PDB file of C-alpha atoms in Angstrom:
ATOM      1  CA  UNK A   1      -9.698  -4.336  -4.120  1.00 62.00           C
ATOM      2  CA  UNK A   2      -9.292  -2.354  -7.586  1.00 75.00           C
ATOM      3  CA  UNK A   3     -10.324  -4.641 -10.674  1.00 89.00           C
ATOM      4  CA  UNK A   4      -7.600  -7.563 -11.781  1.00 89.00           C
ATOM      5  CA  UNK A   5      -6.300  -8.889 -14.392  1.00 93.00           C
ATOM      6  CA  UNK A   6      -3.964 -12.467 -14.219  1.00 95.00           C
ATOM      7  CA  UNK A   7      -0.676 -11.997 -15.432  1.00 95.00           C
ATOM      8  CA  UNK A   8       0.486 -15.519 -14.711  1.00 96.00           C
ATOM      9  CA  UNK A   9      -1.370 -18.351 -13.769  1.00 98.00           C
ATOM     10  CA  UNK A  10      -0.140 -21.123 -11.730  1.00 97.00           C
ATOM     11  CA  UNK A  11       0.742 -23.641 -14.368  1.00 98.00           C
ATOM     12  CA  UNK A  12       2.804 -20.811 -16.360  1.00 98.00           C
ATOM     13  CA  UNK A  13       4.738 -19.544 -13.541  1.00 98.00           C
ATOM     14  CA  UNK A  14       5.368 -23.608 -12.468  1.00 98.00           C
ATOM     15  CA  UNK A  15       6.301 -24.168 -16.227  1.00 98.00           C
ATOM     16  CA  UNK A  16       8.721 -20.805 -15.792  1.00 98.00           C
ATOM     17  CA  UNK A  17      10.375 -22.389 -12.253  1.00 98.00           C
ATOM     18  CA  UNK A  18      10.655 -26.106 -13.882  1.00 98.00           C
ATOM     19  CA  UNK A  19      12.611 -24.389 -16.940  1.00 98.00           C
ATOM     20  CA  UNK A  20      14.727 -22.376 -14.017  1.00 98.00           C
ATOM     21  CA  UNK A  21      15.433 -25.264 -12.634  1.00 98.00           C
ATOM     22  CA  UNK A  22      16.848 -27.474 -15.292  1.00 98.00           C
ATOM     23  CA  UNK A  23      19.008 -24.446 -16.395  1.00 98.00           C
ATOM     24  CA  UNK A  24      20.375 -24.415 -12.701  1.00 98.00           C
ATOM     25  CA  UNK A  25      20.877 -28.307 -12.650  1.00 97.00           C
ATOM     26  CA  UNK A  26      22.616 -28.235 -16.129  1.00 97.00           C
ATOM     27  CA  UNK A  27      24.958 -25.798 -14.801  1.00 97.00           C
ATOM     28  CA  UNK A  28      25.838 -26.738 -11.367  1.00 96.00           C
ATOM     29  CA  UNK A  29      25.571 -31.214 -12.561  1.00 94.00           C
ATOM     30  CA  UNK A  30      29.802 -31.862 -12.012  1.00 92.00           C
ATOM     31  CA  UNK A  31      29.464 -29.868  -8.686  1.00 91.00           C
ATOM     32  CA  UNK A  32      30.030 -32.360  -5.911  1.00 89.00           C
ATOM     33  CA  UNK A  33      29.446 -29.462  -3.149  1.00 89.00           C
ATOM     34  CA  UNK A  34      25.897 -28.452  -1.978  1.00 91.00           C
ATOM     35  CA  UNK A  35      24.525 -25.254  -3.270  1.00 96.00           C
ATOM     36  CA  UNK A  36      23.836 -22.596  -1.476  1.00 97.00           C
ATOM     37  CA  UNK A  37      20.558 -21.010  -1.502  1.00 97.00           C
ATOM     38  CA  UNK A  38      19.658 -17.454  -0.337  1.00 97.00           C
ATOM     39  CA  UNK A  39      16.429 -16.612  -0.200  1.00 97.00           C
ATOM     40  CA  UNK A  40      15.369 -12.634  -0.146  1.00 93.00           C
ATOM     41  CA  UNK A  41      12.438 -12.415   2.780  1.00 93.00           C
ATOM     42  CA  UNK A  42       9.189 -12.404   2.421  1.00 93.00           C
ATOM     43  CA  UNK A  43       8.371 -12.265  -1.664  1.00 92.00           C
ATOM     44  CA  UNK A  44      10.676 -15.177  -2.944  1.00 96.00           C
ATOM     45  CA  UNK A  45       9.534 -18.094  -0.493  1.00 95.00           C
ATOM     46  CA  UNK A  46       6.810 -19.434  -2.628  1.00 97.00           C
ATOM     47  CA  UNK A  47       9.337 -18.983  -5.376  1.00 98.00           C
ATOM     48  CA  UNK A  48      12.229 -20.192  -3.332  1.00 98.00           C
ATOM     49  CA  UNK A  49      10.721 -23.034  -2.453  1.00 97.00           C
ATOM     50  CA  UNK A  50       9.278 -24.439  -5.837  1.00 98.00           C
ATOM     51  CA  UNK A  51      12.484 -24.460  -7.056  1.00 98.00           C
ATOM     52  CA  UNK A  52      14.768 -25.948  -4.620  1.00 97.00           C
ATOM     53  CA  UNK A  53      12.309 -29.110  -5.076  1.00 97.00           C
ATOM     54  CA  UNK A  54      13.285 -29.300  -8.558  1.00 97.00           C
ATOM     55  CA  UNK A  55      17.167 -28.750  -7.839  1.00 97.00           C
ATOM     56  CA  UNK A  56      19.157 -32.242  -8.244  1.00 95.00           C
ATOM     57  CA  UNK A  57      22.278 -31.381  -6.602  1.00 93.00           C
ATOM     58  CA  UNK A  58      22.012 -30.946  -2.863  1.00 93.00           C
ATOM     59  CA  UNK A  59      21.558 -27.586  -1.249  1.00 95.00           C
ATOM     60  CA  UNK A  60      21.666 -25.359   1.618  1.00 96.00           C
ATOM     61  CA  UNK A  61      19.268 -22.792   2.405  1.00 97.00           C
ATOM     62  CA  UNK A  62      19.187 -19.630   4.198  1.00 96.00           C
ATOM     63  CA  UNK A  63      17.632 -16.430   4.251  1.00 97.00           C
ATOM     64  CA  UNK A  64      18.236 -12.405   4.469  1.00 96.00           C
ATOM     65  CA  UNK A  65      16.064  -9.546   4.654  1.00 93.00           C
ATOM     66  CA  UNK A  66      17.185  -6.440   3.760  1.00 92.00           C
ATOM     67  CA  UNK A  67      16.018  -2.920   4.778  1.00 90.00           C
ATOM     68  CA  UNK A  68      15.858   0.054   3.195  1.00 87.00           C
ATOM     69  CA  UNK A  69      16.319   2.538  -0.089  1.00 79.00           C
ATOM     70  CA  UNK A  70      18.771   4.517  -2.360  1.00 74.00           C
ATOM     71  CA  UNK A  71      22.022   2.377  -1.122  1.00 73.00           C
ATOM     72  CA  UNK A  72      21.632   3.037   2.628  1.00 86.00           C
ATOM     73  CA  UNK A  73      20.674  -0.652   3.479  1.00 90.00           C
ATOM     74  CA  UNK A  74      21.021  -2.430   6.203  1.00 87.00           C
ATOM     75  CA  UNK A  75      19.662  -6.477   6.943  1.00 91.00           C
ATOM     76  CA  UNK A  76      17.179  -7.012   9.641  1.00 89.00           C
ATOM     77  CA  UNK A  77      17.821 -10.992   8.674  1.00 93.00           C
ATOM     78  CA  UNK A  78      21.736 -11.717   7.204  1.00 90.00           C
ATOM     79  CA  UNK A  79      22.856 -15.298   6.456  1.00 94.00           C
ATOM     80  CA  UNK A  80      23.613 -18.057   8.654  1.00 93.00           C
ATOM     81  CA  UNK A  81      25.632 -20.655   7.289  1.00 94.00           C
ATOM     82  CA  UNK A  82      29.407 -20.161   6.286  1.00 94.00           C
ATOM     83  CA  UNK A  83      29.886 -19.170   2.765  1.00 96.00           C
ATOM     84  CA  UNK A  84      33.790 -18.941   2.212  1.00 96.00           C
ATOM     85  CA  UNK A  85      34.522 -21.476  -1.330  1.00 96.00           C
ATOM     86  CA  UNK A  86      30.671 -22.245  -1.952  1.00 96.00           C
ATOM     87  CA  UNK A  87      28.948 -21.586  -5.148  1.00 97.00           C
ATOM     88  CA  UNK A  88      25.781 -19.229  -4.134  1.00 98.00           C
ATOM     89  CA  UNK A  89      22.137 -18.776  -5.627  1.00 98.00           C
ATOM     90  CA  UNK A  90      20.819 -15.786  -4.544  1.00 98.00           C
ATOM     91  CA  UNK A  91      16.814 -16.613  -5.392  1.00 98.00           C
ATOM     92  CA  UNK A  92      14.636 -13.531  -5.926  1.00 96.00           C
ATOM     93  CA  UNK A  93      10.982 -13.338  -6.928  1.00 96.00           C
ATOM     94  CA  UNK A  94      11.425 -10.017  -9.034  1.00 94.00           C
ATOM     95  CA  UNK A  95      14.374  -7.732  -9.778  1.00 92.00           C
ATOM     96  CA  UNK A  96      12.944  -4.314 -10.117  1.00 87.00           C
ATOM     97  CA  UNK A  97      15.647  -1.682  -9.549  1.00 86.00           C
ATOM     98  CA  UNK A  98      18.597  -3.898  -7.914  1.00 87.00           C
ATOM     99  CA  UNK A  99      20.129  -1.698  -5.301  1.00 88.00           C
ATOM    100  CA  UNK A 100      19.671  -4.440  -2.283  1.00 89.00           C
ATOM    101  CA  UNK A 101      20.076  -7.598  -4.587  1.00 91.00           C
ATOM    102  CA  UNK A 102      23.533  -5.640  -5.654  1.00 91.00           C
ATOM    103  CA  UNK A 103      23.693  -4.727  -1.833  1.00 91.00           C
ATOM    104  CA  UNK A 104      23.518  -8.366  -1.441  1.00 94.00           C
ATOM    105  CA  UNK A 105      25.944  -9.466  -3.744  1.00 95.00           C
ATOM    106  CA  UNK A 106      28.743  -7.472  -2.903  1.00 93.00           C
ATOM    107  CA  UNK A 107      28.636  -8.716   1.214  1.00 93.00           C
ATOM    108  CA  UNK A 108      28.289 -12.153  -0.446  1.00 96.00           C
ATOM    109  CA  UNK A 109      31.378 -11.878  -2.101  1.00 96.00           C
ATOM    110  CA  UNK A 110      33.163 -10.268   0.310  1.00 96.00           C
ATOM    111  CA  UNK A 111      33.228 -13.605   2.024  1.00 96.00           C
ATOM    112  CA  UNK A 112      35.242 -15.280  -0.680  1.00 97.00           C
ATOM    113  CA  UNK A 113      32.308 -17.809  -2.125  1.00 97.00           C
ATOM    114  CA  UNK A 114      33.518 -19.844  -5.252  1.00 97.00           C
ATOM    115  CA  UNK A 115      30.762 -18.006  -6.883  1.00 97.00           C
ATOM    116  CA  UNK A 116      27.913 -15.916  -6.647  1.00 98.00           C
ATOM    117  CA  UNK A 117      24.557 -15.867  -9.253  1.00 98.00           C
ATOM    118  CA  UNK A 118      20.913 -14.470  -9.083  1.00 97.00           C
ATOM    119  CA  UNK A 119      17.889 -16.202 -10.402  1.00 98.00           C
ATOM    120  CA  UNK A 120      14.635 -14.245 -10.332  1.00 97.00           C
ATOM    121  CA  UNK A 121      11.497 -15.447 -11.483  1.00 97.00           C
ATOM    122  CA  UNK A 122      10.670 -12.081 -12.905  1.00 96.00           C
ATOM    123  CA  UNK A 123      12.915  -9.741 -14.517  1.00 94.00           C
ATOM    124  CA  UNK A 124      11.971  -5.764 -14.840  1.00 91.00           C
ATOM    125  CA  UNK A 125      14.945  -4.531 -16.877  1.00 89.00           C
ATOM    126  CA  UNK A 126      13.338  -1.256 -17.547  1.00 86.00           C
ATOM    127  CA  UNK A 127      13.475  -0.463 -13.820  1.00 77.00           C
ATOM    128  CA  UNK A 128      16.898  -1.304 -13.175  1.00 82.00           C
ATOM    129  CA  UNK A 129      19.031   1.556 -11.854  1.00 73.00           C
ATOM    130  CA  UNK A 130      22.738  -0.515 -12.303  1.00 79.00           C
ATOM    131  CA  UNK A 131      23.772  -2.658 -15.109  1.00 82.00           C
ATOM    132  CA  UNK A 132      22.936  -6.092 -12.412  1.00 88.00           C
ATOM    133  CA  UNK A 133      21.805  -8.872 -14.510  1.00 92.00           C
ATOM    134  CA  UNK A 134      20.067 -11.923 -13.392  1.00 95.00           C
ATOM    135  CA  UNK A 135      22.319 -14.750 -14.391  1.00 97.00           C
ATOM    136  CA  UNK A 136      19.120 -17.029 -14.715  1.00 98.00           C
ATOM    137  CA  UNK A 137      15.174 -15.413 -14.976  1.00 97.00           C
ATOM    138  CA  UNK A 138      12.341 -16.822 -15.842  1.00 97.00           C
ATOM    139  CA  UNK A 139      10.256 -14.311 -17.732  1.00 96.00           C
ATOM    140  CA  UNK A 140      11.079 -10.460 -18.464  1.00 94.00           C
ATOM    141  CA  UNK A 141       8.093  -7.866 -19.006  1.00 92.00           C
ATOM    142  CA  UNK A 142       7.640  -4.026 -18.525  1.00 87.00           C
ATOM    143  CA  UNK A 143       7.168  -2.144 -15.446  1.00 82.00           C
ATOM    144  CA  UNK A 144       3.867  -2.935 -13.740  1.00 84.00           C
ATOM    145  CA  UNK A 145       3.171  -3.524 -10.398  1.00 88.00           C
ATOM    146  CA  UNK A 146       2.404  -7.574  -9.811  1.00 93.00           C
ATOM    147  CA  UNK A 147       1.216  -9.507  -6.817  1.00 95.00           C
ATOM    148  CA  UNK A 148       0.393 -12.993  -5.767  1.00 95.00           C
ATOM    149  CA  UNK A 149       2.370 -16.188  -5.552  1.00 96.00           C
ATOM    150  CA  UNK A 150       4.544 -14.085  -2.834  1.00 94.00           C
ATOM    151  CA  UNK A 151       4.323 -10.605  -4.153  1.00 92.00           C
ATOM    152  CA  UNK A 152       2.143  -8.537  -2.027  1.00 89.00           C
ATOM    153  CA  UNK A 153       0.175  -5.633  -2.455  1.00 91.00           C
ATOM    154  CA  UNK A 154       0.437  -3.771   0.806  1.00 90.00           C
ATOM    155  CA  UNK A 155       1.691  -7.080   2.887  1.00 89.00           C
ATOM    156  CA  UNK A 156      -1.796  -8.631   1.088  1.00 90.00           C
ATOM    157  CA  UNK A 157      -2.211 -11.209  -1.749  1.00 91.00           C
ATOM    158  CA  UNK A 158       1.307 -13.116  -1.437  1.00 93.00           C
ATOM    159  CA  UNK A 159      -0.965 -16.384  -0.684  1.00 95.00           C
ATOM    160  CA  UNK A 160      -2.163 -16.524  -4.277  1.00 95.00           C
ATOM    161  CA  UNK A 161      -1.059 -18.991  -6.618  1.00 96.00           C
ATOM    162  CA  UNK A 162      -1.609 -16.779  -9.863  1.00 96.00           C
ATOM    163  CA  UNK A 163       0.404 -13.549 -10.110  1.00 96.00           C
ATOM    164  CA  UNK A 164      -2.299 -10.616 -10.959  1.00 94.00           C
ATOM    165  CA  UNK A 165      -1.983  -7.020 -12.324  1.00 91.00           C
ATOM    166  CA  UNK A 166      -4.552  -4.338 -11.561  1.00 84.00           C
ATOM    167  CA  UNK A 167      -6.524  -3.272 -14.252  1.00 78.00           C
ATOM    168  CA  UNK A 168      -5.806   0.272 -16.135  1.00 69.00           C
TER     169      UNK A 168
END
């Protein structure tokens, strides 16, 4: 593997879900309903799943996975669980451009949910082809290509608990 630098270690990106978190609870505190969780497949589920645990209302989960590029998309994993009147968290690890997470949204809300918001851990405005905004994010920073704690490199390196660049 090419040399590395750390870009976040664990603590920081823990300290960037916690903050998430109480933002989201804040928010969502006189909402007697569960929340509904999607999770984009495979990056967010480290993500994903450090910050549910830190969520004080209760929630429902489920998951999509979303195939491929330039607004011809179609999901190789779509949600479960009924959505119609719900208030929904879609939860990704990184918004680059924001064709599928738009993608996303729009199905979402074609099934009438109370609501709909994104929370990514990492936000890459510079990238972004749309005007999509995450409603919550935990950090933003330029464009550079990050792995570890769920992003891969090549369908390697998601297991890591610090996020990494590769050095210039």
């Amino acid at each position: 593997m090419k040399q590395t630098i750390v870009f976040l270690k664990e603590e920081e990106i823990q300290n960037l879900v916690t903050g998430l978190a109480q933002q989201i609870n804040h928010d969502y505190k006189s909402e007697k309903d569960s929340l509904c969780l999607v999770c984009f497949l495979k990056g967010s589920i480290f993500f994903f799943s450090d910050l549910i645990r830190q969520l004080e209302n209760s929630v429902l989960v489920d998951f999509v996975s979303i195939l491929g590029s330039k607004g011809n998309f179609n999901f190789s994993k779509d949600i479960d669980m009924p959505i119609k009147g719900k208030n929904i968290l879609i939860v990704k690890e990184i918004l680059n451009e924001g064709n599928k997470l738009l993608f996303l949204k729009k199905r979402l809300e074609a099934s009438h949910p109370k609501s709909v918001k994104i929370v990514t851990l990492i936000d890459k405005p510079s990238q972004r082809e749309l005007t999509l905004q995450p409603d919550y994010f935990g950090m933003s920073t330029e464009d550079r290509y990050i792995f570890g704690y769920g992003l891969d490199h090549h369908e390697q390196y998601r297991h890591l608990k610090d996020m990494y660049l590769f050095a210039q």
